[in-house]
């Protein structure tokens, strides 16, 4: 008799969260080396597409290694574990990178924000006030915390959506 495979929502989410975190680091390094604007729309779309792909792959893994089924709630749970683990990994890397490798990155982000506000026609007083407010949230530690919280929040939203399409209900009624 074949032994039943055991995969849980947490094990699938953690497994693919590790993969997602490592891929996120690789993408971050590539974007840094090539000088891409990490706040651009293209980067945001690419990041979301990678996130969605990993949620899909984690759901597929869960179904393939389990009993072939996955409820909507299990799909959301897998996505949350994935986003938490991936968010921690990528945020810790970003913290280390900004704190110890390239501390000029924070200034580049602030300069870009100032430029964008000038382009929108904001007054110098408005820009100075906005920059002062932004500076409170632009420390490596703040970015670490917001990175994790943001990853989990975005992961929840994407998991809610992806799970609609990847769920597979068991209709056998225990037979």
PDB file of C-alpha atoms in Angstrom:
ATOM      1  CA  UNK A   1       0.000   0.000   0.000  1.00  0.00           C
ATOM      2  CA  UNK A   2       1.320   3.417  -0.940  1.00  0.00           C
ATOM      3  CA  UNK A   3       2.141   5.746   1.928  1.00  0.00           C
ATOM      4  CA  UNK A   4       0.037   8.920   1.992  1.00  0.00           C
ATOM      5  CA  UNK A   5       1.910  12.081   1.160  1.00  0.00           C
ATOM      6  CA  UNK A   6       1.758  14.712   3.847  1.00  0.00           C
ATOM      7  CA  UNK A   7       1.937  18.346   2.913  1.00  0.00           C
ATOM      8  CA  UNK A   8       0.433  21.134   4.968  1.00  0.00           C
ATOM      9  CA  UNK A   9      -0.475  24.686   4.095  1.00  0.00           C
ATOM     10  CA  UNK A  10       2.408  25.901   6.237  1.00  0.00           C
ATOM     11  CA  UNK A  11       4.983  23.530   4.706  1.00  0.00           C
ATOM     12  CA  UNK A  12       3.953  24.483   1.142  1.00  0.00           C
ATOM     13  CA  UNK A  13       3.910  28.187   2.009  1.00  0.00           C
ATOM     14  CA  UNK A  14       7.256  28.109   3.796  1.00  0.00           C
ATOM     15  CA  UNK A  15       8.883  26.088   1.001  1.00  0.00           C
ATOM     16  CA  UNK A  16       7.768  28.494  -1.716  1.00  0.00           C
ATOM     17  CA  UNK A  17       8.323  31.505   0.542  1.00  0.00           C
ATOM     18  CA  UNK A  18      11.997  30.503   0.725  1.00  0.00           C
ATOM     19  CA  UNK A  19      12.145  30.229  -3.067  1.00  0.00           C
ATOM     20  CA  UNK A  20      10.306  33.544  -3.492  1.00  0.00           C
ATOM     21  CA  UNK A  21      12.621  35.293  -1.018  1.00  0.00           C
ATOM     22  CA  UNK A  22      15.721  34.087  -2.867  1.00  0.00           C
ATOM     23  CA  UNK A  23      14.327  35.091  -6.265  1.00  0.00           C
ATOM     24  CA  UNK A  24      13.380  38.507  -4.833  1.00  0.00           C
ATOM     25  CA  UNK A  25      16.962  38.989  -3.663  1.00  0.00           C
ATOM     26  CA  UNK A  26      18.288  38.005  -7.097  1.00  0.00           C
ATOM     27  CA  UNK A  27      15.917  40.462  -8.800  1.00  0.00           C
ATOM     28  CA  UNK A  28      16.917  43.211  -6.344  1.00  0.00           C
ATOM     29  CA  UNK A  29      20.614  42.641  -7.103  1.00  0.00           C
ATOM     30  CA  UNK A  30      19.993  42.626 -10.868  1.00  0.00           C
ATOM     31  CA  UNK A  31      17.984  45.854 -10.647  1.00  0.00           C
ATOM     32  CA  UNK A  32      20.667  47.485  -8.482  1.00  0.00           C
ATOM     33  CA  UNK A  33      23.471  46.493 -10.857  1.00  0.00           C
ATOM     34  CA  UNK A  34      21.571  47.672 -13.929  1.00  0.00           C
ATOM     35  CA  UNK A  35      20.475  50.913 -12.240  1.00  0.00           C
ATOM     36  CA  UNK A  36      16.747  50.312 -12.720  1.00  0.00           C
ATOM     37  CA  UNK A  37      14.330  52.601 -10.902  1.00  0.00           C
ATOM     38  CA  UNK A  38      12.923  50.254  -8.266  1.00  0.00           C
ATOM     39  CA  UNK A  39       9.853  52.450  -7.841  1.00  0.00           C
ATOM     40  CA  UNK A  40       8.869  52.312 -11.516  1.00  0.00           C
ATOM     41  CA  UNK A  41       5.646  50.815 -12.774  1.00  0.00           C
ATOM     42  CA  UNK A  42       7.535  48.152 -14.738  1.00  0.00           C
ATOM     43  CA  UNK A  43       9.314  46.917 -11.616  1.00  0.00           C
ATOM     44  CA  UNK A  44       6.050  46.846  -9.669  1.00  0.00           C
ATOM     45  CA  UNK A  45       4.339  44.812 -12.405  1.00  0.00           C
ATOM     46  CA  UNK A  46       7.307  42.422 -12.617  1.00  0.00           C
ATOM     47  CA  UNK A  47       7.369  41.992  -8.829  1.00  0.00           C
ATOM     48  CA  UNK A  48       3.631  41.306  -8.713  1.00  0.00           C
ATOM     49  CA  UNK A  49       3.898  38.788 -11.566  1.00  0.00           C
ATOM     50  CA  UNK A  50       6.691  36.939  -9.746  1.00  0.00           C
ATOM     51  CA  UNK A  51       4.663  36.980  -6.514  1.00  0.00           C
ATOM     52  CA  UNK A  52       1.577  35.588  -8.293  1.00  0.00           C
ATOM     53  CA  UNK A  53       3.675  32.901 -10.014  1.00  0.00           C
ATOM     54  CA  UNK A  54       5.055  31.683  -6.693  1.00  0.00           C
ATOM     55  CA  UNK A  55       1.596  31.601  -5.102  1.00  0.00           C
ATOM     56  CA  UNK A  56       0.372  29.558  -8.071  1.00  0.00           C
ATOM     57  CA  UNK A  57       3.355  27.191  -7.831  1.00  0.00           C
ATOM     58  CA  UNK A  58       2.833  26.728  -4.081  1.00  0.00           C
ATOM     59  CA  UNK A  59      -0.838  25.912  -4.671  1.00  0.00           C
ATOM     60  CA  UNK A  60       0.081  23.448  -7.408  1.00  0.00           C
ATOM     61  CA  UNK A  61       2.677  21.817  -5.135  1.00  0.00           C
ATOM     62  CA  UNK A  62       0.124  21.505  -2.328  1.00  0.00           C
ATOM     63  CA  UNK A  63      -2.382  19.777  -4.606  1.00  0.00           C
ATOM     64  CA  UNK A  64       0.215  17.577  -6.320  1.00  0.00           C
ATOM     65  CA  UNK A  65       1.830  16.427  -3.075  1.00  0.00           C
ATOM     66  CA  UNK A  66      -1.417  16.151  -1.133  1.00  0.00           C
ATOM     67  CA  UNK A  67      -4.687  14.564  -2.052  1.00  0.00           C
ATOM     68  CA  UNK A  68      -5.170  16.656  -5.195  1.00  0.00           C
ATOM     69  CA  UNK A  69      -7.531  19.105  -3.542  1.00  0.00           C
ATOM     70  CA  UNK A  70      -7.185  22.544  -1.989  1.00  0.00           C
ATOM     71  CA  UNK A  71      -9.900  24.623  -0.399  1.00  0.00           C
ATOM     72  CA  UNK A  72     -10.081  28.373  -0.827  1.00  0.00           C
ATOM     73  CA  UNK A  73      -8.986  28.873   2.786  1.00  0.00           C
ATOM     74  CA  UNK A  74      -6.016  26.551   2.361  1.00  0.00           C
ATOM     75  CA  UNK A  75      -4.972  28.526  -0.718  1.00  0.00           C
ATOM     76  CA  UNK A  76      -5.115  31.791   1.191  1.00  0.00           C
ATOM     77  CA  UNK A  77      -3.192  30.223   4.091  1.00  0.00           C
ATOM     78  CA  UNK A  78      -0.454  28.983   1.773  1.00  0.00           C
ATOM     79  CA  UNK A  79      -0.178  32.464   0.258  1.00  0.00           C
ATOM     80  CA  UNK A  80       0.082  34.072   3.679  1.00  0.00           C
ATOM     81  CA  UNK A  81       2.862  31.725   4.808  1.00  0.00           C
ATOM     82  CA  UNK A  82       4.646  32.309   1.495  1.00  0.00           C
ATOM     83  CA  UNK A  83       4.374  36.093   1.755  1.00  0.00           C
ATOM     84  CA  UNK A  84       5.508  36.149   5.394  1.00  0.00           C
ATOM     85  CA  UNK A  85       8.589  33.997   4.786  1.00  0.00           C
ATOM     86  CA  UNK A  86       9.445  35.677   1.471  1.00  0.00           C
ATOM     87  CA  UNK A  87       8.836  39.122   2.966  1.00  0.00           C
ATOM     88  CA  UNK A  88      11.113  38.431   5.927  1.00  0.00           C
ATOM     89  CA  UNK A  89      13.901  37.088   3.705  1.00  0.00           C
ATOM     90  CA  UNK A  90      13.788  39.923   1.165  1.00  0.00           C
ATOM     91  CA  UNK A  91      13.304  42.621   3.819  1.00  0.00           C
ATOM     92  CA  UNK A  92      16.201  41.380   5.943  1.00  0.00           C
ATOM     93  CA  UNK A  93      18.403  41.327   2.842  1.00  0.00           C
ATOM     94  CA  UNK A  94      17.304  44.856   1.918  1.00  0.00           C
ATOM     95  CA  UNK A  95      18.022  46.012   5.488  1.00  0.00           C
ATOM     96  CA  UNK A  96      21.540  44.524   5.365  1.00  0.00           C
ATOM     97  CA  UNK A  97      22.147  45.952   1.895  1.00  0.00           C
ATOM     98  CA  UNK A  98      21.088  49.485   2.853  1.00  0.00           C
ATOM     99  CA  UNK A  99      22.694  49.442   6.295  1.00  0.00           C
ATOM    100  CA  UNK A 100      26.056  47.890   5.410  1.00  0.00           C
ATOM    101  CA  UNK A 101      26.581  47.725   1.624  1.00  0.00           C
ATOM    102  CA  UNK A 102      25.049  50.772  -0.098  1.00  0.00           C
ATOM    103  CA  UNK A 103      23.759  53.448   2.253  1.00  0.00           C
ATOM    104  CA  UNK A 104      23.431  55.870  -0.674  1.00  0.00           C
ATOM    105  CA  UNK A 105      20.297  54.031  -1.783  1.00  0.00           C
ATOM    106  CA  UNK A 106      18.194  55.876   0.805  1.00  0.00           C
ATOM    107  CA  UNK A 107      19.393  59.237  -0.518  1.00  0.00           C
ATOM    108  CA  UNK A 108      18.634  58.153  -4.093  1.00  0.00           C
ATOM    109  CA  UNK A 109      15.067  57.284  -3.068  1.00  0.00           C
ATOM    110  CA  UNK A 110      14.648  60.639  -1.326  1.00  0.00           C
ATOM    111  CA  UNK A 111      16.108  62.513  -4.326  1.00  0.00           C
ATOM    112  CA  UNK A 112      13.715  60.716  -6.678  1.00  0.00           C
ATOM    113  CA  UNK A 113      10.766  61.558  -4.412  1.00  0.00           C
ATOM    114  CA  UNK A 114      11.792  65.250  -4.375  1.00  0.00           C
ATOM    115  CA  UNK A 115      12.148  65.270  -8.167  1.00  0.00           C
ATOM    116  CA  UNK A 116       8.719  63.668  -8.621  1.00  0.00           C
ATOM    117  CA  UNK A 117       7.104  66.279  -6.349  1.00  0.00           C
ATOM    118  CA  UNK A 118       8.795  69.094  -8.259  1.00  0.00           C
ATOM    119  CA  UNK A 119       7.508  67.613 -11.528  1.00  0.00           C
ATOM    120  CA  UNK A 120       3.969  67.647 -10.111  1.00  0.00           C
ATOM    121  CA  UNK A 121       4.325  71.369  -9.447  1.00  0.00           C
ATOM    122  CA  UNK A 122       4.358  71.280  -5.650  1.00  0.00           C
ATOM    123  CA  UNK A 123       5.725  74.357  -3.879  1.00  0.00           C
ATOM    124  CA  UNK A 124       9.073  74.241  -2.079  1.00  0.00           C
ATOM    125  CA  UNK A 125       7.258  74.496   1.242  1.00  0.00           C
ATOM    126  CA  UNK A 126       5.014  71.522   0.408  1.00  0.00           C
ATOM    127  CA  UNK A 127       7.990  69.506  -0.802  1.00  0.00           C
ATOM    128  CA  UNK A 128      10.028  70.267   2.336  1.00  0.00           C
ATOM    129  CA  UNK A 129       7.106  69.262   4.544  1.00  0.00           C
ATOM    130  CA  UNK A 130       6.554  66.031   2.600  1.00  0.00           C
ATOM    131  CA  UNK A 131      10.265  65.202   2.648  1.00  0.00           C
ATOM    132  CA  UNK A 132      10.456  65.794   6.398  1.00  0.00           C
ATOM    133  CA  UNK A 133       7.530  63.431   6.910  1.00  0.00           C
ATOM    134  CA  UNK A 134       8.995  60.835   4.522  1.00  0.00           C
ATOM    135  CA  UNK A 135      12.380  60.900   6.254  1.00  0.00           C
ATOM    136  CA  UNK A 136      10.782  59.392   9.375  1.00  0.00           C
ATOM    137  CA  UNK A 137       9.935  56.268   7.394  1.00  0.00           C
ATOM    138  CA  UNK A 138      13.146  56.020   5.379  1.00  0.00           C
ATOM    139  CA  UNK A 139      15.476  54.378   7.866  1.00  0.00           C
ATOM    140  CA  UNK A 140      16.723  50.839   7.225  1.00  0.00           C
ATOM    141  CA  UNK A 141      14.760  49.585  10.264  1.00  0.00           C
ATOM    142  CA  UNK A 142      11.548  51.248   9.112  1.00  0.00           C
ATOM    143  CA  UNK A 143      12.024  49.746   5.661  1.00  0.00           C
ATOM    144  CA  UNK A 144      12.535  46.310   7.243  1.00  0.00           C
ATOM    145  CA  UNK A 145       9.278  46.561   9.193  1.00  0.00           C
ATOM    146  CA  UNK A 146       7.257  48.093   6.354  1.00  0.00           C
ATOM    147  CA  UNK A 147       8.735  45.565   3.926  1.00  0.00           C
ATOM    148  CA  UNK A 148       7.465  42.630   5.977  1.00  0.00           C
ATOM    149  CA  UNK A 149       4.073  44.193   6.703  1.00  0.00           C
ATOM    150  CA  UNK A 150       3.695  45.245   3.073  1.00  0.00           C
ATOM    151  CA  UNK A 151       4.627  41.782   1.774  1.00  0.00           C
ATOM    152  CA  UNK A 152       2.048  40.122   4.015  1.00  0.00           C
ATOM    153  CA  UNK A 153      -0.646  42.652   3.067  1.00  0.00           C
ATOM    154  CA  UNK A 154       0.019  42.354  -0.685  1.00  0.00           C
ATOM    155  CA  UNK A 155       0.360  38.586  -0.255  1.00  0.00           C
ATOM    156  CA  UNK A 156      -3.052  38.427   1.383  1.00  0.00           C
ATOM    157  CA  UNK A 157      -4.689  40.353  -1.443  1.00  0.00           C
ATOM    158  CA  UNK A 158      -2.970  38.315  -4.157  1.00  0.00           C
ATOM    159  CA  UNK A 159      -3.709  35.042  -2.327  1.00  0.00           C
ATOM    160  CA  UNK A 160      -7.382  35.930  -2.060  1.00  0.00           C
ATOM    161  CA  UNK A 161      -7.477  36.469  -5.816  1.00  0.00           C
ATOM    162  CA  UNK A 162      -5.249  33.579  -6.962  1.00  0.00           C
ATOM    163  CA  UNK A 163      -7.026  31.101  -4.665  1.00  0.00           C
ATOM    164  CA  UNK A 164     -10.298  31.769  -6.475  1.00  0.00           C
ATOM    165  CA  UNK A 165      -8.773  30.207  -9.582  1.00  0.00           C
ATOM    166  CA  UNK A 166      -6.545  27.519  -8.042  1.00  0.00           C
ATOM    167  CA  UNK A 167      -8.877  26.002  -5.467  1.00  0.00           C
ATOM    168  CA  UNK A 168     -10.056  22.476  -6.169  1.00  0.00           C
ATOM    169  CA  UNK A 169     -12.855  21.255  -3.964  1.00  0.00           C
ATOM    170  CA  UNK A 170     -13.163  17.622  -2.909  1.00  0.00           C
ATOM    171  CA  UNK A 171     -16.612  16.558  -4.081  1.00  0.00           C
ATOM    172  CA  UNK A 172     -16.272  12.892  -3.129  1.00  0.00           C
ATOM    173  CA  UNK A 173     -18.018  13.388   0.251  1.00  0.00           C
ATOM    174  CA  UNK A 174     -15.484  11.215   2.068  1.00  0.00           C
ATOM    175  CA  UNK A 175     -15.950   8.160  -0.163  1.00  0.00           C
TER     176      UNK A 175
END
